[in-house]
PDB file of N, CA, C and O in Angstrom:
ATOM      1  N   MET E 242      -9.032  60.774 -28.652  1.00  0.00           N
ATOM      2  CA  MET E 242     -10.341  60.130 -29.209  1.00  0.00           C
ATOM      3  C   MET E 242     -10.660  60.402 -30.901  1.00  0.00           C
ATOM      4  O   MET E 242     -10.614  60.630 -31.154  1.00  0.00           O
ATOM      5  N   ILE E 243     -11.566  58.616 -30.628  1.00  0.00           N
ATOM      6  CA  ILE E 243     -11.903  58.477 -32.173  1.00  0.00           C
ATOM      7  C   ILE E 243     -13.311  58.743 -32.710  1.00  0.00           C
ATOM      8  O   ILE E 243     -14.131  58.082 -31.686  1.00  0.00           O
ATOM      9  N   GLU E 244     -13.332  59.453 -33.878  1.00  0.00           N
ATOM     10  CA  GLU E 244     -15.319  59.337 -34.098  1.00  0.00           C
ATOM     11  C   GLU E 244     -15.218  58.805 -35.546  1.00  0.00           C
ATOM     12  O   GLU E 244     -13.775  58.870 -36.550  1.00  0.00           O
ATOM     13  N   LEU E 245     -16.072  58.562 -36.236  1.00  0.00           N
ATOM     14  CA  LEU E 245     -17.045  58.194 -36.652  1.00  0.00           C
ATOM     15  C   LEU E 245     -16.862  58.781 -38.033  1.00  0.00           C
ATOM     16  O   LEU E 245     -18.658  59.433 -37.678  1.00  0.00           O
ATOM     17  N   ALA E 246     -17.350  58.987 -38.671  1.00  0.00           N
ATOM     18  CA  ALA E 246     -17.068  60.566 -39.769  1.00  0.00           C
ATOM     19  C   ALA E 246     -18.219  59.698 -40.877  1.00  0.00           C
ATOM     20  O   ALA E 246     -17.900  58.252 -41.524  1.00  0.00           O
ATOM     21  N   LEU E 247     -19.084  60.158 -40.988  1.00  0.00           N
ATOM     22  CA  LEU E 247     -20.086  60.032 -42.318  1.00  0.00           C
ATOM     23  C   LEU E 247     -20.460  61.065 -43.108  1.00  0.00           C
ATOM     24  O   LEU E 247     -19.957  62.568 -42.566  1.00  0.00           O
ATOM     25  N   ILE E 248     -20.496  60.924 -44.240  1.00  0.00           N
ATOM     26  CA  ILE E 248     -20.750  61.469 -45.796  1.00  0.00           C
ATOM     27  C   ILE E 248     -21.842  61.208 -46.040  1.00  0.00           C
ATOM     28  O   ILE E 248     -22.224  60.316 -46.634  1.00  0.00           O
ATOM     29  N   VAL E 249     -23.434  62.361 -45.880  1.00  0.00           N
ATOM     30  CA  VAL E 249     -24.263  61.704 -45.486  1.00  0.00           C
ATOM     31  C   VAL E 249     -24.977  62.513 -47.037  1.00  0.00           C
ATOM     32  O   VAL E 249     -24.838  64.109 -46.856  1.00  0.00           O
ATOM     33  N   CYS E 250     -25.749  62.041 -47.592  1.00  0.00           N
ATOM     34  CA  CYS E 250     -26.228  62.950 -48.409  1.00  0.00           C
ATOM     35  C   CYS E 250     -28.573  62.332 -48.452  1.00  0.00           C
ATOM     36  O   CYS E 250     -28.328  61.673 -47.922  1.00  0.00           O
ATOM     37  N   LEU E 251     -28.914  64.077 -48.316  1.00  0.00           N
ATOM     38  CA  LEU E 251     -29.894  63.928 -49.181  1.00  0.00           C
ATOM     39  C   LEU E 251     -30.943  63.257 -50.196  1.00  0.00           C
ATOM     40  O   LEU E 251     -30.648  63.079 -50.960  1.00  0.00           O
ATOM     41  N   SER E 252     -31.559  61.757 -49.541  1.00  0.00           N
ATOM     42  CA  SER E 252     -32.159  60.733 -50.815  1.00  0.00           C
ATOM     43  C   SER E 252     -32.934  62.136 -51.447  1.00  0.00           C
ATOM     44  O   SER E 252     -32.780  61.256 -53.148  1.00  0.00           O
ATOM     45  N   ALA E 253     -33.688  62.829 -51.464  1.00  0.00           N
ATOM     46  CA  ALA E 253     -34.047  63.671 -52.330  1.00  0.00           C
ATOM     47  C   ALA E 253     -33.712  64.248 -53.636  1.00  0.00           C
ATOM     48  O   ALA E 253     -34.131  64.674 -54.565  1.00  0.00           O
ATOM     49  N   ASP E 254     -32.094  64.978 -52.940  1.00  0.00           N
ATOM     50  CA  ASP E 254     -31.500  65.800 -53.677  1.00  0.00           C
ATOM     51  C   ASP E 254     -29.780  65.576 -53.357  1.00  0.00           C
ATOM     52  O   ASP E 254     -29.282  65.922 -51.919  1.00  0.00           O
ATOM     53  N   PRO E 255     -29.869  64.464 -53.729  1.00  0.00           N
ATOM     54  CA  PRO E 255     -28.088  63.384 -54.066  1.00  0.00           C
ATOM     55  C   PRO E 255     -26.924  65.084 -53.904  1.00  0.00           C
ATOM     56  O   PRO E 255     -25.951  64.775 -53.387  1.00  0.00           O
ATOM     57  N   ALA E 256     -27.046  66.558 -54.304  1.00  0.00           N
ATOM     58  CA  ALA E 256     -26.388  67.010 -54.382  1.00  0.00           C
ATOM     59  C   ALA E 256     -26.314  67.114 -52.548  1.00  0.00           C
ATOM     60  O   ALA E 256     -25.169  68.494 -52.559  1.00  0.00           O
ATOM     61  N   LYS E 257     -27.727  67.603 -51.976  1.00  0.00           N
ATOM     62  CA  LYS E 257     -27.314  68.172 -50.671  1.00  0.00           C
ATOM     63  C   LYS E 257     -25.938  67.043 -49.305  1.00  0.00           C
ATOM     64  O   LYS E 257     -27.488  66.111 -49.422  1.00  0.00           O
ATOM     65  N   CYS E 258     -25.007  67.090 -49.681  1.00  0.00           N
ATOM     66  CA  CYS E 258     -24.166  66.311 -48.274  1.00  0.00           C
ATOM     67  C   CYS E 258     -23.900  66.892 -47.074  1.00  0.00           C
ATOM     68  O   CYS E 258     -23.754  68.427 -47.741  1.00  0.00           O
ATOM     69  N   LYS E 259     -23.919  66.561 -46.060  1.00  0.00           N
ATOM     70  CA  LYS E 259     -23.117  66.951 -45.082  1.00  0.00           C
ATOM     71  C   LYS E 259     -22.082  66.114 -44.205  1.00  0.00           C
ATOM     72  O   LYS E 259     -21.974  64.516 -44.930  1.00  0.00           O
ATOM     73  N   ASP E 260     -21.507  66.647 -43.664  1.00  0.00           N
ATOM     74  CA  ASP E 260     -20.620  66.337 -42.684  1.00  0.00           C
ATOM     75  C   ASP E 260     -21.197  65.061 -41.611  1.00  0.00           C
ATOM     76  O   ASP E 260     -21.514  66.416 -39.872  1.00  0.00           O
ATOM     77  N   VAL E 261     -21.287  64.021 -40.969  1.00  0.00           N
ATOM     78  CA  VAL E 261     -21.656  63.929 -39.961  1.00  0.00           C
ATOM     79  C   VAL E 261     -20.359  63.080 -38.963  1.00  0.00           C
ATOM     80  O   VAL E 261     -20.149  61.798 -39.316  1.00  0.00           O
ATOM     81  N   GLY E 262     -20.138  63.180 -37.774  1.00  0.00           N
ATOM     82  CA  GLY E 262     -19.451  62.926 -36.579  1.00  0.00           C
ATOM     83  C   GLY E 262     -20.076  61.989 -35.034  1.00  0.00           C
ATOM     84  O   GLY E 262     -21.013  62.798 -34.730  1.00  0.00           O
ATOM     85  N   LEU E 263     -20.118  60.495 -36.208  1.00  0.00           N
ATOM     86  CA  LEU E 263     -20.111  59.909 -33.981  1.00  0.00           C
ATOM     87  C   LEU E 263     -19.438  59.776 -33.524  1.00  0.00           C
ATOM     88  O   LEU E 263     -18.306  58.956 -33.921  1.00  0.00           O
ATOM     89  N   THR E 264     -19.009  60.341 -32.390  1.00  0.00           N
ATOM     90  CA  THR E 264     -17.748  59.963 -31.030  1.00  0.00           C
ATOM     91  C   THR E 264     -18.183  58.349 -30.474  1.00  0.00           C
ATOM     92  O   THR E 264     -19.714  58.114 -29.686  1.00  0.00           O
ATOM     93  N   TYR E 265     -17.752  58.066 -30.542  1.00  0.00           N
ATOM     94  CA  TYR E 265     -18.014  56.656 -29.774  1.00  0.00           C
ATOM     95  C   TYR E 265     -17.616  57.437 -27.701  1.00  0.00           C
ATOM     96  O   TYR E 265     -16.588  57.825 -27.552  1.00  0.00           O
ATOM     97  N   ALA E 266     -18.902  56.728 -27.018  1.00  0.00           N
ATOM     98  CA  ALA E 266     -18.895  56.893 -25.784  1.00  0.00           C
ATOM     99  C   ALA E 266     -17.244  56.817 -24.921  1.00  0.00           C
ATOM    100  O   ALA E 266     -16.717  57.231 -24.190  1.00  0.00           O
ATOM    101  N   SER E 267     -16.365  55.874 -25.704  1.00  0.00           N
ATOM    102  CA  SER E 267     -15.162  55.546 -24.260  1.00  0.00           C
ATOM    103  C   SER E 267     -14.111  55.948 -25.528  1.00  0.00           C
ATOM    104  O   SER E 267     -13.767  56.131 -26.664  1.00  0.00           O
ATOM    105  N   GLU E 268     -13.172  56.297 -24.752  1.00  0.00           N
ATOM    106  CA  GLU E 268     -12.234  57.077 -25.382  1.00  0.00           C
ATOM    107  C   GLU E 268     -11.323  56.200 -25.657  1.00  0.00           C
ATOM    108  O   GLU E 268     -10.158  56.857 -26.171  1.00  0.00           O
ATOM    109  N   SER E 269     -11.002  55.159 -24.910  1.00  0.00           N
ATOM    110  CA  SER E 269      -9.833  54.086 -25.551  1.00  0.00           C
ATOM    111  C   SER E 269     -10.408  53.633 -26.917  1.00  0.00           C
ATOM    112  O   SER E 269      -9.432  52.493 -26.816  1.00  0.00           O
ATOM    113  N   VAL E 270     -11.420  53.961 -27.925  1.00  0.00           N
ATOM    114  CA  VAL E 270     -11.401  53.034 -28.957  1.00  0.00           C
ATOM    115  C   VAL E 270     -10.023  53.434 -30.069  1.00  0.00           C
ATOM    116  O   VAL E 270      -9.308  54.478 -30.010  1.00  0.00           O
ATOM    117  N   THR E 271      -9.749  52.045 -30.903  1.00  0.00           N
ATOM    118  CA  THR E 271      -8.371  52.964 -31.280  1.00  0.00           C
ATOM    119  C   THR E 271      -8.658  52.675 -33.079  1.00  0.00           C
ATOM    120  O   THR E 271     -10.416  52.716 -33.206  1.00  0.00           O
ATOM    121  N   PRO E 272      -8.351  52.900 -33.757  1.00  0.00           N
ATOM    122  CA  PRO E 272      -9.377  53.227 -35.164  1.00  0.00           C
ATOM    123  C   PRO E 272      -9.167  52.213 -36.022  1.00  0.00           C
ATOM    124  O   PRO E 272     -10.197  51.908 -36.244  1.00  0.00           O
ATOM    125  N   GLN E 273      -8.917  50.790 -35.679  1.00  0.00           N
ATOM    126  CA  GLN E 273      -8.811  50.243 -35.818  1.00  0.00           C
ATOM    127  C   GLN E 273     -10.031  49.132 -35.053  1.00  0.00           C
ATOM    128  O   GLN E 273     -11.130  48.607 -36.056  1.00  0.00           O
ATOM    129  N   GLN E 274     -10.752  49.583 -33.770  1.00  0.00           N
ATOM    130  CA  GLN E 274     -11.869  49.305 -33.413  1.00  0.00           C
ATOM    131  C   GLN E 274     -12.972  49.909 -33.659  1.00  0.00           C
ATOM    132  O   GLN E 274     -14.130  49.141 -33.758  1.00  0.00           O
ATOM    133  N   CYS E 275     -12.821  50.569 -34.220  1.00  0.00           N
ATOM    134  CA  CYS E 275     -13.944  52.288 -34.814  1.00  0.00           C
ATOM    135  C   CYS E 275     -14.045  51.638 -36.331  1.00  0.00           C
ATOM    136  O   CYS E 275     -15.194  51.339 -36.488  1.00  0.00           O
ATOM    137  N   MET E 276     -13.380  51.336 -36.605  1.00  0.00           N
ATOM    138  CA  MET E 276     -13.406  50.876 -38.140  1.00  0.00           C
ATOM    139  C   MET E 276     -14.270  49.133 -38.188  1.00  0.00           C
ATOM    140  O   MET E 276     -15.297  48.440 -38.517  1.00  0.00           O
ATOM    141  N   MET E 277     -13.932  48.299 -36.663  1.00  0.00           N
ATOM    142  CA  MET E 277     -14.550  47.126 -36.882  1.00  0.00           C
ATOM    143  C   MET E 277     -16.403  47.539 -36.671  1.00  0.00           C
ATOM    144  O   MET E 277     -17.388  46.255 -36.661  1.00  0.00           O
ATOM    145  N   ARG E 278     -16.728  48.617 -35.781  1.00  0.00           N
ATOM    146  CA  ARG E 278     -17.171  48.406 -35.343  1.00  0.00           C
ATOM    147  C   ARG E 278     -18.707  49.707 -36.481  1.00  0.00           C
ATOM    148  O   ARG E 278     -19.270  49.906 -35.714  1.00  0.00           O
ATOM    149  N   ALA E 279     -17.831  49.733 -37.152  1.00  0.00           N
ATOM    150  CA  ALA E 279     -19.056  51.304 -37.848  1.00  0.00           C
ATOM    151  C   ALA E 279     -20.006  50.462 -38.980  1.00  0.00           C
ATOM    152  O   ALA E 279     -20.375  51.210 -38.578  1.00  0.00           O
ATOM    153  N   ILE E 280     -19.314  49.441 -39.241  1.00  0.00           N
ATOM    154  CA  ILE E 280     -21.097  49.041 -39.935  1.00  0.00           C
ATOM    155  C   ILE E 280     -22.531  48.969 -39.159  1.00  0.00           C
ATOM    156  O   ILE E 280     -23.467  49.837 -39.772  1.00  0.00           O
ATOM    157  N   PRO E 281     -21.895  48.184 -38.425  1.00  0.00           N
ATOM    158  CA  PRO E 281     -23.376  48.225 -36.815  1.00  0.00           C
ATOM    159  C   PRO E 281     -24.275  49.586 -36.840  1.00  0.00           C
ATOM    160  O   PRO E 281     -25.056  50.267 -36.428  1.00  0.00           O
ATOM    161  N   GLU E 282     -23.516  50.454 -36.284  1.00  0.00           N
ATOM    162  CA  GLU E 282     -23.604  52.097 -36.362  1.00  0.00           C
ATOM    163  C   GLU E 282     -23.934  53.087 -37.117  1.00  0.00           C
ATOM    164  O   GLU E 282     -25.029  53.748 -37.151  1.00  0.00           O
ATOM    165  N   VAL E 283     -23.152  52.657 -39.257  1.00  0.00           N
ATOM    166  CA  VAL E 283     -24.026  53.629 -39.719  1.00  0.00           C
ATOM    167  C   VAL E 283     -25.351  52.437 -40.429  1.00  0.00           C
ATOM    168  O   VAL E 283     -26.303  53.811 -40.369  1.00  0.00           O
ATOM    169  N   ALA E 284     -25.628  51.747 -40.070  1.00  0.00           N
ATOM    170  CA  ALA E 284     -26.528  51.142 -40.031  1.00  0.00           C
ATOM    171  C   ALA E 284     -27.450  52.191 -39.128  1.00  0.00           C
ATOM    172  O   ALA E 284     -28.916  52.174 -39.585  1.00  0.00           O
ATOM    173  N   LYS E 285     -26.987  51.851 -37.594  1.00  0.00           N
ATOM    174  CA  LYS E 285     -28.675  52.150 -36.644  1.00  0.00           C
ATOM    175  C   LYS E 285     -28.355  53.791 -37.039  1.00  0.00           C
ATOM    176  O   LYS E 285     -29.381  54.447 -37.337  1.00  0.00           O
ATOM    177  N   TRP E 286     -27.934  54.534 -37.333  1.00  0.00           N
ATOM    178  CA  TRP E 286     -27.746  55.877 -38.320  1.00  0.00           C
ATOM    179  C   TRP E 286     -28.678  55.957 -39.278  1.00  0.00           C
ATOM    180  O   TRP E 286     -29.426  57.186 -39.107  1.00  0.00           O
ATOM    181  N   THR E 287     -27.807  55.551 -40.227  1.00  0.00           N
ATOM    182  CA  THR E 287     -28.941  55.197 -41.665  1.00  0.00           C
ATOM    183  C   THR E 287     -30.892  54.956 -41.625  1.00  0.00           C
ATOM    184  O   THR E 287     -31.405  55.817 -41.831  1.00  0.00           O
ATOM    185  N   GLY E 288     -30.703  53.965 -40.154  1.00  0.00           N
ATOM    186  CA  GLY E 288     -32.550  53.449 -39.665  1.00  0.00           C
ATOM    187  C   GLY E 288     -32.969  54.382 -39.475  1.00  0.00           C
ATOM    188  O   GLY E 288     -34.036  55.005 -39.053  1.00  0.00           O
ATOM    189  N   GLU E 289     -32.548  55.790 -38.006  1.00  0.00           N
ATOM    190  CA  GLU E 289     -33.193  56.395 -37.466  1.00  0.00           C
ATOM    191  C   GLU E 289     -32.848  58.045 -38.625  1.00  0.00           C
ATOM    192  O   GLU E 289     -33.670  59.248 -38.227  1.00  0.00           O
ATOM    193  N   HIS E 290     -32.463  57.947 -39.659  1.00  0.00           N
ATOM    194  CA  HIS E 290     -32.617  59.669 -40.557  1.00  0.00           C
ATOM    195  C   HIS E 290     -32.787  57.977 -42.659  1.00  0.00           C
ATOM    196  O   HIS E 290     -32.278  58.791 -42.468  1.00  0.00           O
ATOM    197  N   PRO E 291     -34.144  57.828 -42.669  1.00  0.00           N
ATOM    198  CA  PRO E 291     -34.974  57.985 -43.546  1.00  0.00           C
ATOM    199  C   PRO E 291     -34.714  58.729 -44.629  1.00  0.00           C
ATOM    200  O   PRO E 291     -34.153  57.916 -45.879  1.00  0.00           O
ATOM    201  N   ASN E 292     -34.327  59.843 -44.499  1.00  0.00           N
ATOM    202  CA  ASN E 292     -34.807  60.683 -45.537  1.00  0.00           C
ATOM    203  C   ASN E 292     -32.749  61.127 -46.310  1.00  0.00           C
ATOM    204  O   ASN E 292     -32.610  61.946 -47.435  1.00  0.00           O
ATOM    205  N   TRP E 293     -31.989  60.434 -45.689  1.00  0.00           N
ATOM    206  CA  TRP E 293     -30.815  60.468 -45.648  1.00  0.00           C
ATOM    207  C   TRP E 293     -30.244  59.060 -46.641  1.00  0.00           C
ATOM    208  O   TRP E 293     -30.527  57.621 -46.063  1.00  0.00           O
ATOM    209  N   TYR E 294     -28.565  59.305 -47.000  1.00  0.00           N
ATOM    210  CA  TYR E 294     -28.348  58.115 -46.717  1.00  0.00           C
ATOM    211  C   TYR E 294     -26.597  58.092 -47.220  1.00  0.00           C
ATOM    212  O   TYR E 294     -26.444  59.036 -47.351  1.00  0.00           O
ATOM    213  N   VAL E 295     -25.839  57.559 -46.564  1.00  0.00           N
ATOM    214  CA  VAL E 295     -23.942  57.467 -46.117  1.00  0.00           C
ATOM    215  C   VAL E 295     -23.517  57.535 -47.717  1.00  0.00           C
ATOM    216  O   VAL E 295     -23.817  56.217 -48.070  1.00  0.00           O
ATOM    217  N   LYS E 296     -23.025  58.213 -47.919  1.00  0.00           N
ATOM    218  CA  LYS E 296     -22.059  58.328 -49.237  1.00  0.00           C
ATOM    219  C   LYS E 296     -20.853  57.772 -48.907  1.00  0.00           C
ATOM    220  O   LYS E 296     -20.510  56.757 -49.250  1.00  0.00           O
ATOM    221  N   LYS E 297     -19.548  57.626 -47.782  1.00  0.00           N
ATOM    222  CA  LYS E 297     -18.798  57.783 -47.846  1.00  0.00           C
ATOM    223  C   LYS E 297     -18.926  57.606 -45.603  1.00  0.00           C
ATOM    224  O   LYS E 297     -19.617  58.057 -45.126  1.00  0.00           O
ATOM    225  N   TRP E 298     -17.872  56.869 -44.660  1.00  0.00           N
ATOM    226  CA  TRP E 298     -17.672  56.700 -43.973  1.00  0.00           C
ATOM    227  C   TRP E 298     -15.775  56.174 -43.389  1.00  0.00           C
ATOM    228  O   TRP E 298     -15.503  55.424 -44.831  1.00  0.00           O
ATOM    229  N   SER E 299     -15.479  56.516 -42.572  1.00  0.00           N
ATOM    230  CA  SER E 299     -14.369  57.141 -42.304  1.00  0.00           C
ATOM    231  C   SER E 299     -14.216  57.107 -40.682  1.00  0.00           C
ATOM    232  O   SER E 299     -14.633  57.505 -40.129  1.00  0.00           O
ATOM    233  N   CYS E 300     -13.013  56.413 -40.291  1.00  0.00           N
ATOM    234  CA  CYS E 300     -12.651  57.344 -38.934  1.00  0.00           C
ATOM    235  C   CYS E 300     -11.992  57.307 -38.668  1.00  0.00           C
ATOM    236  O   CYS E 300     -10.668  57.705 -39.510  1.00  0.00           O
ATOM    237  N   ARG E 301     -12.066  59.013 -37.615  1.00  0.00           N
ATOM    238  CA  ARG E 301     -10.428  59.748 -37.561  1.00  0.00           C
ATOM    239  C   ARG E 301     -10.742  60.365 -36.150  1.00  0.00           C
ATOM    240  O   ARG E 301     -11.147  60.169 -35.277  1.00  0.00           O
ATOM    241  N   PRO E 302      -9.746  61.026 -35.874  1.00  0.00           N
ATOM    242  CA  PRO E 302      -9.470  61.398 -34.379  1.00  0.00           C
ATOM    243  C   PRO E 302     -10.668  62.712 -34.023  1.00  0.00           C
ATOM    244  O   PRO E 302     -10.977  63.864 -35.306  1.00  0.00           O
ATOM    245  N   ALA E 303     -11.349  62.498 -32.899  1.00  0.00           N
ATOM    246  CA  ALA E 303     -12.482  63.539 -33.184  1.00  0.00           C
ATOM    247  C   ALA E 303     -11.814  65.250 -32.120  1.00  0.00           C
ATOM    248  O   ALA E 303     -11.174  65.249 -31.922  1.00  0.00           O
ATOM    249  N   GLY E 304     -12.842  66.093 -33.514  1.00  0.00           N
ATOM    250  CA  GLY E 304     -13.083  67.352 -33.102  1.00  0.00           C
ATOM    251  C   GLY E 304     -11.859  68.058 -34.308  1.00  0.00           C
ATOM    252  O   GLY E 304     -11.721  69.026 -33.501  1.00  0.00           O
ATOM    253  N   HIS E 305     -10.978  67.779 -34.757  1.00  0.00           N
ATOM    254  CA  HIS E 305     -10.283  67.673 -35.638  1.00  0.00           C
ATOM    255  C   HIS E 305     -10.947  68.346 -37.337  1.00  0.00           C
ATOM    256  O   HIS E 305      -9.734  68.753 -37.653  1.00  0.00           O
ATOM    257  N   PHE E 306     -11.957  68.162 -37.227  1.00  0.00           N
ATOM    258  CA  PHE E 306     -12.060  68.811 -38.856  1.00  0.00           C
ATOM    259  C   PHE E 306     -13.579  69.812 -38.264  1.00  0.00           C
ATOM    260  O   PHE E 306     -14.608  69.268 -37.390  1.00  0.00           O
ATOM    261  N   ALA E 307     -13.904  70.145 -39.654  1.00  0.00           N
ATOM    262  CA  ALA E 307     -14.722  71.624 -39.067  1.00  0.00           C
ATOM    263  C   ALA E 307     -15.663  70.428 -39.544  1.00  0.00           C
ATOM    264  O   ALA E 307     -16.005  69.821 -40.865  1.00  0.00           O
ATOM    265  N   LYS E 308     -17.095  71.294 -38.720  1.00  0.00           N
ATOM    266  CA  LYS E 308     -18.375  70.398 -39.442  1.00  0.00           C
ATOM    267  C   LYS E 308     -19.234  71.202 -40.429  1.00  0.00           C
ATOM    268  O   LYS E 308     -18.941  72.063 -40.533  1.00  0.00           O
ATOM    269  N   ILE E 309     -19.971  70.813 -41.023  1.00  0.00           N
ATOM    270  CA  ILE E 309     -20.333  71.022 -43.069  1.00  0.00           C
ATOM    271  C   ILE E 309     -21.548  71.208 -42.486  1.00  0.00           C
ATOM    272  O   ILE E 309     -22.337  70.379 -42.240  1.00  0.00           O
TER     273      ILE E 309
END
C-alpha cells in the first residue's frame, strides 16, 4: 500500500511542522500513480486545512514511518 506523505507547517508559526500521511483507498496504487494523483490530493488537503501549508510531499510505502 502506498501513501502520500506531506510535511505541513503552521502558517502562523512556520517552525511548527508535522508529517501527514494520506493513504489511498486502493491497495494496488503504484508509486507512479501516487505521484500522478498527488497534486489534486495536496490541493484538497490544503483547502480543508487553511491554517497549514504543504512544505513538501512525496509517495512512500504506507505504515513504514513514524508520525510526528
